[in-house]
Amino acid sequence: MNWEVTQMDVKNAFLHGDLTEVVYMKQPAGFVDKSRPDHVCLLHKAIYGLKQAPRAWFDKFSSYLLEFGFICSIKDPSLFVYSRNKDVIMLLLYVDDMIITGNNSEAMAKFKQNLSGQFRMKYLGQMAYFLGIQPHKAAGQGELFENPKYFRSLAGKFQYLTLTRPDIQFAVNFICQKMHQPSVSDFNLLKRVLRYIKGTITMGINFARNTDFVLRAYSDSNYAGCPYT
């Protein structure tokens, strides 16, 4: 719809959060009271490293948006929509990064000014790269690759390679969808697969003479099974 999309982030976002429960912490190194070394600190605000910090920050920021007049999307709690008369503003939040778009530049400017008065904001300009998404100015794929025949030749070789390298199956399938009219961005993805192949040329699954006849499946994902990450 040709709306302006700007990107902003919040400086020291987690330090803005207000705690709604009692939290104590040990005196930080370098700031220990020598006369009372066994005492602890009572936190009034959230700090980095605190488990409650992300929730406290989100609660404070979302409360501000709701007071301003935004409505939180039911489908996606990270999306906030402001609609007054004919003015529409949309804000998508990811931790302390956000993108803002709307149909009225003046309304957006007024909102961003109000936002900067509440939080320490950093203006990053027009959206360039956000959560793996890179917008293009052209309506299509962006700048076209100058040698599509060479692109198709490499992509075809990848297809043969997937017979013995199933780990690149998804990436090759994605690249082959771009063979008709590849862009420079598509060629960069192709080169990324090439670099991956070069870096893993000595890796593989070995079947020796004494290998048993048990069927095994291999995956590079543990489906969020790690309790720490």
Short mmCIF file of C-alpha atoms in Angstrom, two decimals:
data_model
loop_
_atom_site.label_atom_id
_atom_site.label_comp_id
_atom_site.label_asym_id
_atom_site.label_seq_id
_atom_site.Cartn_x
_atom_site.Cartn_y
_atom_site.Cartn_z
CA MET A 1 0.00 0.00 0.00
CA ASN A 2 3.13 2.18 -0.19
CA TRP A 3 2.94 3.11 3.49
CA GLU A 4 6.05 4.42 5.18
CA VAL A 5 7.68 1.74 7.37
CA THR A 6 10.12 2.98 10.01
CA GLN A 7 12.19 1.05 12.51
CA MET A 8 12.95 2.05 16.11
CA ASP A 9 14.35 0.46 19.22
CA VAL A 10 14.30 1.26 22.91
CA LYS A 11 17.51 2.01 24.76
CA ASN A 12 17.90 -0.12 27.90
CA ALA A 13 14.41 -1.53 27.40
CA PHE A 14 14.44 -3.96 30.32
CA LEU A 15 15.33 -1.16 32.74
CA HIS A 16 11.96 0.49 32.06
CA GLY A 17 9.97 -2.36 33.55
CA ASP A 18 8.20 -2.01 36.90
CA LEU A 19 8.13 -5.03 39.19
CA THR A 20 4.81 -6.16 40.61
CA GLU A 21 6.32 -8.69 43.02
CA VAL A 22 8.98 -8.59 45.74
CA VAL A 23 12.42 -9.46 44.35
CA TYR A 24 15.71 -9.44 46.25
CA MET A 25 19.19 -9.71 44.81
CA LYS A 26 22.72 -10.04 46.16
CA GLN A 27 24.79 -6.89 46.34
CA PRO A 28 26.56 -6.52 42.97
CA ALA A 29 30.32 -6.99 42.79
CA GLY A 30 32.15 -3.71 43.35
CA PHE A 31 29.20 -2.19 45.23
CA VAL A 32 29.13 -4.36 48.35
CA ASP A 33 28.52 -2.47 51.59
CA LYS A 34 31.52 -3.48 53.72
CA SER A 35 29.67 -2.72 56.95
CA ARG A 36 26.69 -4.90 55.89
CA PRO A 37 28.04 -7.51 53.45
CA ASP A 38 25.28 -10.01 54.26
CA HIS A 39 22.45 -7.63 53.33
CA VAL A 40 20.54 -7.92 50.04
CA CYS A 41 19.00 -5.36 47.69
CA LEU A 42 15.25 -4.88 47.27
CA LEU A 43 14.54 -4.21 43.61
CA HIS A 44 12.04 -1.53 42.64
CA LYS A 45 12.71 -1.78 38.89
CA ALA A 46 13.60 -4.61 36.54
CA ILE A 47 17.23 -5.23 35.56
CA TYR A 48 18.94 -7.27 32.87
CA GLY A 49 19.28 -10.94 33.73
CA LEU A 50 16.11 -10.97 35.82
CA LYS A 51 13.55 -13.59 34.72
CA GLN A 52 10.72 -11.12 35.25
CA ALA A 53 12.40 -8.39 33.16
CA PRO A 54 10.97 -9.25 29.71
CA ARG A 55 7.42 -9.54 31.05
CA ALA A 56 7.75 -6.36 33.12
CA TRP A 57 9.00 -4.45 30.06
CA PHE A 58 6.24 -5.76 27.79
CA ASP A 59 3.57 -4.97 30.38
CA LYS A 60 4.79 -1.40 30.74
CA PHE A 61 5.13 -0.75 27.01
CA SER A 62 1.83 -2.39 26.08
CA SER A 63 0.05 -0.45 28.85
CA TYR A 64 1.37 2.79 27.36
CA LEU A 65 0.14 1.80 23.89
CA LEU A 66 -3.31 0.88 25.18
CA GLU A 67 -3.57 4.22 27.01
CA PHE A 68 -2.57 6.01 23.81
CA GLY A 69 -5.46 4.33 21.99
CA PHE A 70 -3.94 1.23 20.42
CA ILE A 71 -5.69 -2.14 20.43
CA CYS A 72 -3.71 -5.35 20.92
CA SER A 73 -4.26 -7.89 18.17
CA ILE A 74 -5.90 -11.12 19.33
CA LYS A 75 -4.13 -13.11 16.61
CA ASP A 76 -0.68 -11.71 17.41
CA PRO A 77 -0.10 -10.09 20.85
CA SER A 78 3.01 -8.35 19.46
CA LEU A 79 0.92 -6.34 16.98
CA PHE A 80 -0.82 -3.14 18.11
CA VAL A 81 -3.25 -1.22 15.91
CA TYR A 82 -4.37 2.40 16.30
CA SER A 83 -7.42 3.55 14.34
CA ARG A 84 -9.02 6.99 14.70
CA ASN A 85 -11.25 8.47 12.01
CA LYS A 86 -9.25 7.69 8.86
CA ASP A 87 -5.83 7.48 10.56
CA VAL A 88 -4.29 4.02 10.98
CA ILE A 89 -1.01 3.23 12.76
CA MET A 90 0.38 -0.28 13.20
CA LEU A 91 3.22 -1.18 15.55
CA LEU A 92 4.93 -4.56 15.65
CA LEU A 93 7.07 -5.17 18.72
CA TYR A 94 9.85 -7.72 19.19
CA VAL A 95 11.48 -7.34 22.63
CA ASP A 96 12.97 -3.83 22.25
CA ASP A 97 12.83 -3.55 18.44
CA MET A 98 9.77 -2.32 16.61
CA ILE A 99 8.54 -1.33 13.19
CA ILE A 100 5.85 1.30 12.76
CA THR A 101 3.72 1.95 9.72
CA GLY A 102 0.57 3.88 8.92
CA ASN A 103 -1.40 5.77 6.31
CA ASN A 104 -0.78 9.27 7.74
CA SER A 105 2.77 10.60 8.13
CA GLU A 106 1.66 13.45 10.42
CA ALA A 107 -0.16 11.09 12.78
CA MET A 108 2.86 8.79 12.86
CA ALA A 109 5.22 11.69 13.58
CA LYS A 110 3.02 12.85 16.45
CA PHE A 111 2.90 9.33 17.90
CA LYS A 112 6.67 8.85 17.62
CA GLN A 113 7.24 12.19 19.34
CA ASN A 114 4.96 11.11 22.18
CA LEU A 115 6.72 7.74 22.31
CA SER A 116 10.14 9.39 22.63
CA GLY A 117 8.81 11.43 25.54
CA GLN A 118 7.93 8.25 27.43
CA PHE A 119 10.92 6.05 26.59
CA ARG A 120 14.50 6.52 25.43
CA MET A 121 14.06 5.74 21.76
CA LYS A 122 16.54 5.31 18.95
CA TYR A 123 15.30 6.10 15.44
CA LEU A 124 16.76 3.66 12.89
CA GLY A 125 15.20 5.21 9.78
CA GLN A 126 13.37 3.33 7.07
CA MET A 127 13.01 -0.39 7.68
CA ALA A 128 16.00 -2.20 6.20
CA TYR A 129 16.11 -5.58 7.94
CA PHE A 130 13.78 -6.89 10.63
CA LEU A 131 13.55 -10.47 11.97
CA GLY A 132 14.95 -11.93 8.76
CA ILE A 133 12.70 -9.81 6.55
CA GLN A 134 14.37 -7.49 4.04
CA PRO A 135 12.06 -5.22 2.02
CA HIS A 136 12.74 -4.24 -1.57
CA LYS A 137 11.79 -0.91 -3.19
CA ALA A 138 10.80 -2.67 -6.46
CA ALA A 139 7.44 -4.35 -6.62
CA GLY A 140 9.10 -7.60 -7.74
CA GLN A 141 12.23 -9.30 -6.43
CA GLY A 142 14.57 -6.32 -6.54
CA GLU A 143 17.63 -5.99 -8.80
CA LEU A 144 17.74 -8.83 -11.31
CA PHE A 145 20.79 -11.11 -11.58
CA GLU A 146 22.67 -10.35 -14.80
CA ASN A 147 23.37 -13.98 -15.76
CA PRO A 148 20.24 -16.11 -15.13
CA LYS A 149 21.66 -18.98 -17.27
CA TYR A 150 24.60 -19.34 -14.86
CA PHE A 151 22.17 -19.23 -11.92
CA ARG A 152 20.06 -22.03 -13.42
CA SER A 153 23.17 -24.11 -14.14
CA LEU A 154 24.31 -23.99 -10.52
CA ALA A 155 20.80 -24.62 -9.21
CA GLY A 156 20.55 -27.69 -11.46
CA LYS A 157 23.80 -29.08 -10.06
CA PHE A 158 22.39 -28.58 -6.56
CA GLN A 159 19.42 -30.76 -7.50
CA TYR A 160 21.71 -33.67 -8.31
CA LEU A 161 23.62 -33.14 -5.10
CA THR A 162 20.49 -33.50 -2.97
CA LEU A 163 20.50 -37.24 -3.81
CA THR A 164 23.39 -37.69 -1.36
CA ARG A 165 23.01 -34.47 0.64
CA PRO A 166 19.43 -34.38 1.98
CA ASP A 167 20.48 -31.65 4.43
CA ILE A 168 20.37 -29.06 1.61
CA GLN A 169 17.04 -30.28 0.21
CA PHE A 170 14.95 -27.42 1.61
CA ALA A 171 17.40 -24.67 0.61
CA VAL A 172 17.80 -26.06 -2.92
CA ASN A 173 14.04 -26.34 -3.35
CA PHE A 174 13.70 -22.70 -2.33
CA ILE A 175 16.43 -21.58 -4.77
CA CYS A 176 14.94 -23.57 -7.65
CA GLN A 177 11.72 -21.61 -7.26
CA LYS A 178 13.72 -18.51 -8.27
CA MET A 179 15.23 -19.92 -11.48
CA HIS A 180 12.78 -18.21 -13.85
CA GLN A 181 13.82 -14.65 -12.95
CA PRO A 182 16.57 -14.71 -10.28
CA SER A 183 17.52 -11.54 -8.44
CA VAL A 184 20.87 -10.52 -6.96
CA SER A 185 19.44 -11.39 -3.56
CA ASP A 186 18.56 -14.89 -4.83
CA PHE A 187 22.10 -15.36 -6.10
CA ASN A 188 23.43 -14.42 -2.66
CA LEU A 189 21.29 -17.21 -1.20
CA LEU A 190 22.72 -19.60 -3.78
CA LYS A 191 26.27 -18.62 -2.82
CA ARG A 192 25.39 -19.22 0.82
CA VAL A 193 24.52 -22.83 -0.01
CA LEU A 194 27.81 -23.13 -1.89
CA ARG A 195 29.72 -21.91 1.16
CA TYR A 196 27.85 -24.38 3.35
CA ILE A 197 28.73 -27.27 1.01
CA LYS A 198 32.38 -26.26 0.91
CA GLY A 199 32.53 -26.07 4.71
CA THR A 200 30.90 -29.48 5.21
CA ILE A 201 32.57 -31.48 2.45
CA THR A 202 34.24 -33.84 4.92
CA MET A 203 31.07 -34.45 6.92
CA GLY A 204 28.57 -37.23 6.35
CA ILE A 205 26.92 -40.35 7.70
CA ASN A 206 29.20 -43.38 7.43
CA PHE A 207 27.95 -46.94 6.99
CA ALA A 208 30.63 -49.48 7.81
CA ARG A 209 30.73 -53.24 7.16
CA ASN A 210 29.63 -53.98 10.71
CA THR A 211 26.69 -51.55 10.59
CA ASP A 212 23.53 -53.20 11.91
CA PHE A 213 20.19 -53.26 10.08
CA VAL A 214 18.35 -50.88 12.41
CA LEU A 215 16.51 -48.07 10.64
CA ARG A 216 17.71 -44.66 11.86
CA ALA A 217 16.54 -41.11 11.16
CA TYR A 218 18.69 -37.99 11.59
CA SER A 219 17.54 -34.44 12.26
CA ASP A 220 19.35 -31.20 13.07
CA SER A 221 16.54 -30.05 15.38
CA ASN A 222 15.52 -31.24 18.83
CA TYR A 223 12.17 -29.43 18.72
CA ALA A 224 12.85 -27.06 21.63
CA GLY A 225 14.02 -29.89 23.85
CA CYS A 226 16.85 -27.88 25.41
CA PRO A 227 15.70 -26.55 28.80
CA TYR A 228 18.25 -23.72 28.72
CA THR A 229 17.74 -22.15 25.27
#
